[in-house]
PDB file of C-alpha atoms and ligand atoms in Angstrom:
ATOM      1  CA  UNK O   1      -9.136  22.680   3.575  1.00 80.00           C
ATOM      2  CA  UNK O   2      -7.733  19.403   2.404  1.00 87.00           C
ATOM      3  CA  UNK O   3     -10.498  17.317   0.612  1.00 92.00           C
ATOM      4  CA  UNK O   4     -10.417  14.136   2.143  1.00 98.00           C
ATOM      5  CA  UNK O   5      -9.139  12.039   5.341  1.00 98.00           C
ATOM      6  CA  UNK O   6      -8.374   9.664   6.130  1.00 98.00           C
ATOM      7  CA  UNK O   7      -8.542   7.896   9.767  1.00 98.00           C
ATOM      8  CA  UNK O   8      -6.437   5.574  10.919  1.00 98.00           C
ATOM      9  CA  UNK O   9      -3.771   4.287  13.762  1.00 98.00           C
ATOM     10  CA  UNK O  10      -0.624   6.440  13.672  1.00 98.00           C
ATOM     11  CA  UNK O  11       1.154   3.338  11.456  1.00 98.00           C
ATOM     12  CA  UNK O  12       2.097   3.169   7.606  1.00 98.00           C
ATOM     13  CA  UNK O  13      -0.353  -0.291   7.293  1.00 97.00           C
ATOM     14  CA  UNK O  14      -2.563  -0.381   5.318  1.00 98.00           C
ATOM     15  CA  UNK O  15      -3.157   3.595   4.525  1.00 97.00           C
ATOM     16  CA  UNK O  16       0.541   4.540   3.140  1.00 98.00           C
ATOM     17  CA  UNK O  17      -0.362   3.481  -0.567  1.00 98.00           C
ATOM     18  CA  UNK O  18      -3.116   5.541  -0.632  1.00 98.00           C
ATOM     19  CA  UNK O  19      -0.685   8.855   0.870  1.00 98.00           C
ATOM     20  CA  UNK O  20       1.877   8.113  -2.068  1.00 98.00           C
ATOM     21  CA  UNK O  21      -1.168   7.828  -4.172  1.00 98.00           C
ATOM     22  CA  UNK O  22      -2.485  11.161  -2.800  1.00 98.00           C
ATOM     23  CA  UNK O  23       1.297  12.708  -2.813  1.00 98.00           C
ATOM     24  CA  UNK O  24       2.117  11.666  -5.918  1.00 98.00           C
ATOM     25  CA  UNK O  25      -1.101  13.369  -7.695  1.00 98.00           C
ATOM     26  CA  UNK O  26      -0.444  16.670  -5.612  1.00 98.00           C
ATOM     27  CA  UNK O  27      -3.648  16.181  -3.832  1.00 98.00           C
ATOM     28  CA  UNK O  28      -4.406  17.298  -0.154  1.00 97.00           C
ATOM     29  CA  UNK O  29      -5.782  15.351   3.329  1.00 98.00           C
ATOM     30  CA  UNK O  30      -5.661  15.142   6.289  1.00 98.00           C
ATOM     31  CA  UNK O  31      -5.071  12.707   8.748  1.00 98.00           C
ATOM     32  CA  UNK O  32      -6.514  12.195  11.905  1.00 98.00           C
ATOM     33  CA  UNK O  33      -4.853   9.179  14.158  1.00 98.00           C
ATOM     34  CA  UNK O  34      -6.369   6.912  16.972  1.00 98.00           C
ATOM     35  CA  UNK O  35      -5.005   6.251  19.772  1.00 98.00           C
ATOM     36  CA  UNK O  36      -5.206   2.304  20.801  1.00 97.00           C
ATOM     37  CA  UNK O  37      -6.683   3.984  24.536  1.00 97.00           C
ATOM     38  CA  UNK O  38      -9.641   5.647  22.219  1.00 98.00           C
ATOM     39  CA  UNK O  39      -9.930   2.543  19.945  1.00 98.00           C
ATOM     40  CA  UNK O  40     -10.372   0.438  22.977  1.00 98.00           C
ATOM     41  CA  UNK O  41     -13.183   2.830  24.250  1.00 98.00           C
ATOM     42  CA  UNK O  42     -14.811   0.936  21.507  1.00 98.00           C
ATOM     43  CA  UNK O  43     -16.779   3.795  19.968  1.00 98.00           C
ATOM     44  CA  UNK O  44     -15.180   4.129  16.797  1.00 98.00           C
ATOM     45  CA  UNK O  45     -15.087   0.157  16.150  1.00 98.00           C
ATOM     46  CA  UNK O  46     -18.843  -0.247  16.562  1.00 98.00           C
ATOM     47  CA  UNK O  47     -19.586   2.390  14.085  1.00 97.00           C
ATOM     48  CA  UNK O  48     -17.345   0.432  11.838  1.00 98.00           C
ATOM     49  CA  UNK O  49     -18.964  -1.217   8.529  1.00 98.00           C
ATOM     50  CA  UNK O  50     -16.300  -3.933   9.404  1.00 98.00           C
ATOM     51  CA  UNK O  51     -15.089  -3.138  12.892  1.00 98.00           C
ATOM     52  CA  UNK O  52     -12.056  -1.843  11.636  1.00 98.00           C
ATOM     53  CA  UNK O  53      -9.982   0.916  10.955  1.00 98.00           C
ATOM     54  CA  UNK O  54      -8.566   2.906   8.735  1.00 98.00           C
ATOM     55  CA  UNK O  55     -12.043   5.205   7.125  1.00 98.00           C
ATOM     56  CA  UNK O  56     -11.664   7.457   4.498  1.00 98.00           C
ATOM     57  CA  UNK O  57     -13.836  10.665   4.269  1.00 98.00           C
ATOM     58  CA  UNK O  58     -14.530  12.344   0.863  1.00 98.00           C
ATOM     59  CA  UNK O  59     -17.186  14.825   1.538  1.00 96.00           C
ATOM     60  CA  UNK O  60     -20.699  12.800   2.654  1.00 96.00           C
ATOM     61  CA  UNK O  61     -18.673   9.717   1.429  1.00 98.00           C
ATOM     62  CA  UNK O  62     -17.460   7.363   4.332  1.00 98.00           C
ATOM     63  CA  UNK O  63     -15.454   4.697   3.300  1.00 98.00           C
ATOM     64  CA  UNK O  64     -13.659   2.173   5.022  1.00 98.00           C
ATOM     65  CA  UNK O  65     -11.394  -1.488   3.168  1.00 98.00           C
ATOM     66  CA  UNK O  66      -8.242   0.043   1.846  1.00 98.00           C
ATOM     67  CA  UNK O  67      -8.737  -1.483  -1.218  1.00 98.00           C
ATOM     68  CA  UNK O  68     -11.948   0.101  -1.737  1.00 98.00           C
ATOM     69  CA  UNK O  69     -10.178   3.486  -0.857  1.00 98.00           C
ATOM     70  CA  UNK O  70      -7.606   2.864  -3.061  1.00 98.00           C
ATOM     71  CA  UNK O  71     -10.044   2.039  -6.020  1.00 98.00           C
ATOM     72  CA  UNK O  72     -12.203   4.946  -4.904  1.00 98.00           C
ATOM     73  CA  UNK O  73      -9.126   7.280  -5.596  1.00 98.00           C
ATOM     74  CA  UNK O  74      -7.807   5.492  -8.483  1.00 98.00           C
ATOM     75  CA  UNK O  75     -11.512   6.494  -9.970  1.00 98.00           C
ATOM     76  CA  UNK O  76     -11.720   9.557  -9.504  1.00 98.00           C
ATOM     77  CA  UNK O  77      -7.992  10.545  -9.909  1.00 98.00           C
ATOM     78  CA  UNK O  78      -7.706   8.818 -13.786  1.00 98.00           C
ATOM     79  CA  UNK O  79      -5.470   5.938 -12.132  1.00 98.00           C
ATOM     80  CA  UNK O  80      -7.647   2.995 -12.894  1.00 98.00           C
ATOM     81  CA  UNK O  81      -6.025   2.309 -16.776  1.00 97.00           C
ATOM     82  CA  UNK O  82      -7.500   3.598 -20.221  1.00 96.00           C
ATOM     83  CA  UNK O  83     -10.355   0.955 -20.496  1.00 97.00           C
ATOM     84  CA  UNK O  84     -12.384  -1.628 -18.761  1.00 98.00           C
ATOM     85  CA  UNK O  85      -9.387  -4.319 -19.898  1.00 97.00           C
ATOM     86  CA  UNK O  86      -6.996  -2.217 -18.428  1.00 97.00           C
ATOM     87  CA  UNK O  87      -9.214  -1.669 -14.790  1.00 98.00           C
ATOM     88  CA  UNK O  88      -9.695  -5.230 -14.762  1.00 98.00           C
ATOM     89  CA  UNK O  89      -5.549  -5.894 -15.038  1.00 98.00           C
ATOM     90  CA  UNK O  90      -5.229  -3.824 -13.046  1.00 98.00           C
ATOM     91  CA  UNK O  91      -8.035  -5.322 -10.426  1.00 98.00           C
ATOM     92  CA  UNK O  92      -6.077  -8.901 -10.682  1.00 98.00           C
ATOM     93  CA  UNK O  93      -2.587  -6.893 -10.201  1.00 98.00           C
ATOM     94  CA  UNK O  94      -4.067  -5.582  -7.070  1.00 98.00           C
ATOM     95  CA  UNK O  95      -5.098  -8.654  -5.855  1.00 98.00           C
ATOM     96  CA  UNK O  96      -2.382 -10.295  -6.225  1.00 98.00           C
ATOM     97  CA  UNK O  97      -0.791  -7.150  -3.855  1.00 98.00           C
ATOM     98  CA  UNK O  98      -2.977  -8.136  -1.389  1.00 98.00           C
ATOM     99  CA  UNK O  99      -2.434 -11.343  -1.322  1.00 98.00           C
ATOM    100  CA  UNK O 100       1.098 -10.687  -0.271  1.00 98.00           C
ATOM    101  CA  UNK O 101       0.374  -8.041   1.836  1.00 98.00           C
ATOM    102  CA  UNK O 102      -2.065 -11.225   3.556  1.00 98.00           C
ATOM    103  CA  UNK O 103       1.178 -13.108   4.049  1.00 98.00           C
ATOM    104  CA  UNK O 104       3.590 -10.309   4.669  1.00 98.00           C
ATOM    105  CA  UNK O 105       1.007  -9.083   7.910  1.00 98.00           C
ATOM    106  CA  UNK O 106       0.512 -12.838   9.167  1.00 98.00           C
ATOM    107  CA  UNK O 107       4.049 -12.718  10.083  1.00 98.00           C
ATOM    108  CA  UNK O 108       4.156  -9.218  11.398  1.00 98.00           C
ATOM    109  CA  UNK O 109       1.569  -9.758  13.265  1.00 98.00           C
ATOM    110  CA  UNK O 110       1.326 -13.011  14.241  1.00 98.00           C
ATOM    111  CA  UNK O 111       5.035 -15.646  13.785  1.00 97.00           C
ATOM    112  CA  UNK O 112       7.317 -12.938  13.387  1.00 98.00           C
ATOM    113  CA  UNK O 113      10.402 -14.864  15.263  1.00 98.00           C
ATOM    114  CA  UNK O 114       9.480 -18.232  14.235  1.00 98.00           C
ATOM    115  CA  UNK O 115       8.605 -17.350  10.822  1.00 98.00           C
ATOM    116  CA  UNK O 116      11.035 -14.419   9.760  1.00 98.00           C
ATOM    117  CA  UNK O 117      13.382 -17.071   8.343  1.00 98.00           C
ATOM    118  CA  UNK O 118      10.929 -19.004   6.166  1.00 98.00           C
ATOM    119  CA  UNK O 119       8.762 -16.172   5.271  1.00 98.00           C
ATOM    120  CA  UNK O 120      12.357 -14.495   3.824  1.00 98.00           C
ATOM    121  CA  UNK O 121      12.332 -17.685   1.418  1.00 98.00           C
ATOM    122  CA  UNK O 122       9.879 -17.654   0.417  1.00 98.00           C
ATOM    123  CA  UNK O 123      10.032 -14.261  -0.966  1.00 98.00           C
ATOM    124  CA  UNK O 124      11.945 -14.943  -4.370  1.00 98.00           C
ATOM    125  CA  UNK O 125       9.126 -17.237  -5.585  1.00 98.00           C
ATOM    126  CA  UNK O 126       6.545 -14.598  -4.321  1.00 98.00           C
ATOM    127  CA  UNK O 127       8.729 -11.612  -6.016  1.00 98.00           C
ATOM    128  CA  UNK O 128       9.004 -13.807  -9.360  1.00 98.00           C
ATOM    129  CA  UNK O 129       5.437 -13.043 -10.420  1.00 98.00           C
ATOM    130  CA  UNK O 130       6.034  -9.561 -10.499  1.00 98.00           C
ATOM    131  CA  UNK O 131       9.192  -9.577 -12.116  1.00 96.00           C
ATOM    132  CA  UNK O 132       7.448 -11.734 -14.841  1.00 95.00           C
ATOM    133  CA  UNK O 133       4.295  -9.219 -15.206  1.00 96.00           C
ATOM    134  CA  UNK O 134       7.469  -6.389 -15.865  1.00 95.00           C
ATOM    135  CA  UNK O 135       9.397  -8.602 -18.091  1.00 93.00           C
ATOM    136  CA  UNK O 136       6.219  -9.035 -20.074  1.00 91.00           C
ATOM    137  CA  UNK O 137       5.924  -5.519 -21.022  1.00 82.00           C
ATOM    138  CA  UNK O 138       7.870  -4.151 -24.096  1.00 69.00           C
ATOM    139  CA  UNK O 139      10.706  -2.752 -21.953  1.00 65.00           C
ATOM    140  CA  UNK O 140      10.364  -3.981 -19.069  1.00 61.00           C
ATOM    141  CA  UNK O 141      10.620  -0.400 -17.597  1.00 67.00           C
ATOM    142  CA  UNK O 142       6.656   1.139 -17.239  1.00 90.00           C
ATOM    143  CA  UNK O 143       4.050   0.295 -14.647  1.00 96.00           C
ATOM    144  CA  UNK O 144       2.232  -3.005 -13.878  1.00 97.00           C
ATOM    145  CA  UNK O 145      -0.890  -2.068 -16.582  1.00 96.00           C
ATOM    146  CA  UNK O 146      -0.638  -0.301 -19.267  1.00 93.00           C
ATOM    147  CA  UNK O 147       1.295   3.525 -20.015  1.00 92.00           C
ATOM    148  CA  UNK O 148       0.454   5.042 -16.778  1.00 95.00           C
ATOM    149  CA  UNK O 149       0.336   4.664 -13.216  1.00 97.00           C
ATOM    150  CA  UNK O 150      -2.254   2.776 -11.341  1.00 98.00           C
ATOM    151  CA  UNK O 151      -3.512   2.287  -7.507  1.00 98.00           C
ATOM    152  CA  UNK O 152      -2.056  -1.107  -8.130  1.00 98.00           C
ATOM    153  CA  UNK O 153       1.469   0.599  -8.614  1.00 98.00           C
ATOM    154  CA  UNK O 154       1.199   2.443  -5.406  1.00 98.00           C
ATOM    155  CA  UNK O 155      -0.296  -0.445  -3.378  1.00 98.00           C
ATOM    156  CA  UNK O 156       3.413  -2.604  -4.888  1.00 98.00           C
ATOM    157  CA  UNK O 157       5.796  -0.385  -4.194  1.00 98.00           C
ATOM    158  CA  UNK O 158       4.511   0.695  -0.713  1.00 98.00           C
ATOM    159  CA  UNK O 159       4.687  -3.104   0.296  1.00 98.00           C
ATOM    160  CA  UNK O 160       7.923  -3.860  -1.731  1.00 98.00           C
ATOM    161  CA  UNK O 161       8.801  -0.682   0.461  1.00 98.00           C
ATOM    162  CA  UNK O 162       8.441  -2.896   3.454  1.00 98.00           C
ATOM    163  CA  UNK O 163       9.855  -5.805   2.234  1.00 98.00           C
ATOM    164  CA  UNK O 164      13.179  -3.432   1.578  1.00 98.00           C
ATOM    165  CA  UNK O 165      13.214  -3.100   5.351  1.00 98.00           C
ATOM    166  CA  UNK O 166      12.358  -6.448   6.514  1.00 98.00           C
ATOM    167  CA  UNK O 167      15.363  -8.108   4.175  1.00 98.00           C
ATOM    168  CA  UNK O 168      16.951  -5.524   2.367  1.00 98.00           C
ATOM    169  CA  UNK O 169      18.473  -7.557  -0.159  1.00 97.00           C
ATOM    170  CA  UNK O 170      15.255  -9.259  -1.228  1.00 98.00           C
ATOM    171  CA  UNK O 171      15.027  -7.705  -4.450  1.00 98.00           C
ATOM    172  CA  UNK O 172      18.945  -8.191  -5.739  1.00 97.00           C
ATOM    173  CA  UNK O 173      18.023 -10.741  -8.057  1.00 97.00           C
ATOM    174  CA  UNK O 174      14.678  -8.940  -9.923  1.00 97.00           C
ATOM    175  CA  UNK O 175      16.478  -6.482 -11.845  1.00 96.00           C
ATOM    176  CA  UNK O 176      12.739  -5.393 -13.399  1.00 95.00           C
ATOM    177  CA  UNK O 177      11.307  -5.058  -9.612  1.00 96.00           C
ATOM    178  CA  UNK O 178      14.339  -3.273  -8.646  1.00 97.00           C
ATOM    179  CA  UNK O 179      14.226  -0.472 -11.402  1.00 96.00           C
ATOM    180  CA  UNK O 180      10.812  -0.157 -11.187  1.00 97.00           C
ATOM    181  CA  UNK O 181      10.966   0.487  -6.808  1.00 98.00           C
ATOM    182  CA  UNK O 182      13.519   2.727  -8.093  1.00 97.00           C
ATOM    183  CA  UNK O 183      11.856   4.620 -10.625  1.00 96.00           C
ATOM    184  CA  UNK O 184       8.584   5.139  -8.795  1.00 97.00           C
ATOM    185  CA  UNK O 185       9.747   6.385  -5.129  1.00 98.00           C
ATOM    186  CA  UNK O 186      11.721   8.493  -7.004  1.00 97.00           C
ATOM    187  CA  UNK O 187       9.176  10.816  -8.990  1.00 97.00           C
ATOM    188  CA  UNK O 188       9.674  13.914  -7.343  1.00 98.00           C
ATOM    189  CA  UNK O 189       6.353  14.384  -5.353  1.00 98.00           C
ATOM    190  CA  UNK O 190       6.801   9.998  -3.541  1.00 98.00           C
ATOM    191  CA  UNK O 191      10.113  10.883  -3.378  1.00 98.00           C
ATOM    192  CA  UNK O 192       9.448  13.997  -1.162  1.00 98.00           C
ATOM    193  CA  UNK O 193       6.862  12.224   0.834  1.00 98.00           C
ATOM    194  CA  UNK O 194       9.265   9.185   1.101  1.00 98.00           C
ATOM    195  CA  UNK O 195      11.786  11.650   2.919  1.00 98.00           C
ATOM    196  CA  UNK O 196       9.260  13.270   4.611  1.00 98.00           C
ATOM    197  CA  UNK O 197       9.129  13.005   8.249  1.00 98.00           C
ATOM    198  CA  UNK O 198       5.493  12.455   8.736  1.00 97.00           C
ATOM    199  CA  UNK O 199       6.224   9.350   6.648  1.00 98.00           C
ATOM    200  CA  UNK O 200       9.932   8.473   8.238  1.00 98.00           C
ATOM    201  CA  UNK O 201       8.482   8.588  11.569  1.00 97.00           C
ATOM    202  CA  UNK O 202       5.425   6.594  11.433  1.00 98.00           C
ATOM    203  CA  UNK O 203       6.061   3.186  12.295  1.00 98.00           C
ATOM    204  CA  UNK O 204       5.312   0.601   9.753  1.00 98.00           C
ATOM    205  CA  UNK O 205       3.332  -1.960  11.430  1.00 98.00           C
ATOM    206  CA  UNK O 206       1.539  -1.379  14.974  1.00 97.00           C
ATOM    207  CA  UNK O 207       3.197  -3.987  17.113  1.00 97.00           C
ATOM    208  CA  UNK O 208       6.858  -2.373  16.729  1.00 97.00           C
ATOM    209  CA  UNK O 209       7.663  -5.264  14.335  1.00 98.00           C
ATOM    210  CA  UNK O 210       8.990  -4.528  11.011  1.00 98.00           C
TER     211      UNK O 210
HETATM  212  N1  LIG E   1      -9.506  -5.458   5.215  1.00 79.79           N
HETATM  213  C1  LIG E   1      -9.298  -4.276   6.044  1.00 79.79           C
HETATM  214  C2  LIG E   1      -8.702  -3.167   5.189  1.00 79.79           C
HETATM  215  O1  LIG E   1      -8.031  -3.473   4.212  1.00 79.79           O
HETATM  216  C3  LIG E   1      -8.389  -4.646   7.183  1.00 79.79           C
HETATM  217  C4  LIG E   1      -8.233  -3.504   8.117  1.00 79.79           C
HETATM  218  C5  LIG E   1      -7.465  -3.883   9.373  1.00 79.79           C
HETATM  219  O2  LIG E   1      -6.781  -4.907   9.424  1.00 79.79           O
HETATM  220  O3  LIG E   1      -8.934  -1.984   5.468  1.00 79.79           O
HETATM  221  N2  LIG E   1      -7.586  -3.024  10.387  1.00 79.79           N
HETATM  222  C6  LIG E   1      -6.886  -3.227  11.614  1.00 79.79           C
HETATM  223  C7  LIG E   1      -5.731  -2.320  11.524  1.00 79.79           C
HETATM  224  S1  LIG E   1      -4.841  -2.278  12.857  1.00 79.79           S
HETATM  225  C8  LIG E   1      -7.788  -2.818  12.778  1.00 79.79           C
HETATM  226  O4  LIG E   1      -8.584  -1.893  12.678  1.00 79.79           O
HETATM  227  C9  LIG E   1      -3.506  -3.339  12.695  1.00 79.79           C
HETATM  228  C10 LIG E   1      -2.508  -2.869  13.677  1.00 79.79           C
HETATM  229  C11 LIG E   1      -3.111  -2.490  14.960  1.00 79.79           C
HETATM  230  C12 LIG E   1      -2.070  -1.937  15.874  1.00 79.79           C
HETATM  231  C13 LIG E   1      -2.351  -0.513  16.198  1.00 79.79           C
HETATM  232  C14 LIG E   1      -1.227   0.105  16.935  1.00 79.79           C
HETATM  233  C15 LIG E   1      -1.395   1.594  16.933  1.00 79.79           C
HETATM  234  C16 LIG E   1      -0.221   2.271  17.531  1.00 79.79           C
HETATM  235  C17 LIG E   1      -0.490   3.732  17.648  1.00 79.79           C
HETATM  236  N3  LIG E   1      -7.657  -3.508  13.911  1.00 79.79           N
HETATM  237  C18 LIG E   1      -8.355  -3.179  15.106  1.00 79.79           C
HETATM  238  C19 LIG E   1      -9.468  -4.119  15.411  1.00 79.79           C
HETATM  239  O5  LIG E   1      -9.696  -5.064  14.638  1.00 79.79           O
HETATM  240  O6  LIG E   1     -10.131  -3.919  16.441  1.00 79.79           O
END
């Protein structure tokens, strides 16, 4: 019986960082998907902490944020860095995720035609950051923090994932970002969920939009 699951629509969102995380670490869930016809029913939204979806079950534990999931793993997994300088890098590295992932879902969800031009851009002074956190480490060619994978890791290359499909040359010109999408979807247990079709076939985003 797999030890956690997560619940969530039948989309990559939000929720496919924490399956590379849980992929890449050889750990088991399960996950259950809602339909938008038993979302609308309403039930599971009012039991919500936030009125949203996904939730994340780890025995009595009910969690829902996908940030908070992602830390919660990241925890209890040894993927939170080597000390409490390290967990806070890797805290501001995650933010600064999300803040894209802000960005990258506002046009998704809500200028994709008007926008998709602009938002493309845009994305070299976005990507720059991250290229410059990689370029700051000795050779350029480890994680975001420190020696050793983090949640923050997962959380990047999922959305840099996305990105890939949105404007697939968007990272010819970060050589650092490149190697390191590169490197990470291809450690043998992301690279066989990558491929996998549980993964291929779920839709990234839930308007069709992508
Ligand atoms: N801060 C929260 C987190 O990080 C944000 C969660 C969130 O945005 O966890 N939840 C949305 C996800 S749905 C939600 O619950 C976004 C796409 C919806 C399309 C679904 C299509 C499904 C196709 C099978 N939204 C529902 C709501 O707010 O009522």
């Amino acid at each position: 019986v797999p030890e956690y699951t997560i619940v969530s629509f039948n989309i990559r969102g939000r929720c496919e960082a924490a399956r590379m995380l849980l992929a890449d670490q050889g750990l088991e869930w399960k996950d259950e998907f809602v339909t938008i016809d038993t979302w609308l029913q309403g039930d599971l939204k009012a039991k919500a902490v936030f009125g949203q979806l996904p939730v994340f079950k780890d025995g009595g534990l009910t969690l829902y944020q996908s940030n908070a999931i992602l830390r919660h793993l990241a925890r209890k997994h040894g993927l939170y860095g080597k000390d409490l300088n390290d967990q806070s890098c890797i805290d501001m590295m995650n933010d600064g995720v999300e803040d894209l992932r802000i960005k990258y879902l506002q046009l998704i969800y809500k200028n994709y035609e008007e926008g998709k031009d602009a938002y493309i851009k845009s994305l070299p002074a976005e990507f720059k950051y991250f290229e410059n956190v990689l370029g700051q480490k000795k050779y350029g060619n480890g994680f975001l923090v420190g020696n050793k994978i983090s949640f923050a890791d997962y959380n990047l290359v999922d959305l840099l994932c996305n990105h890939l499909v949105l404007a697939p040359g968007c990272l010819a010109e970060f050589p650092l970002l490149s190697a390191y999408v590169k490197r990470i979807s291809s450690r043998p247990r992301i690279q066989a969920f990558l491929s996998s079709d549980a993964h291929k076939n779920r839709p990234i985003n839930g308007n069709g939009k992508q």
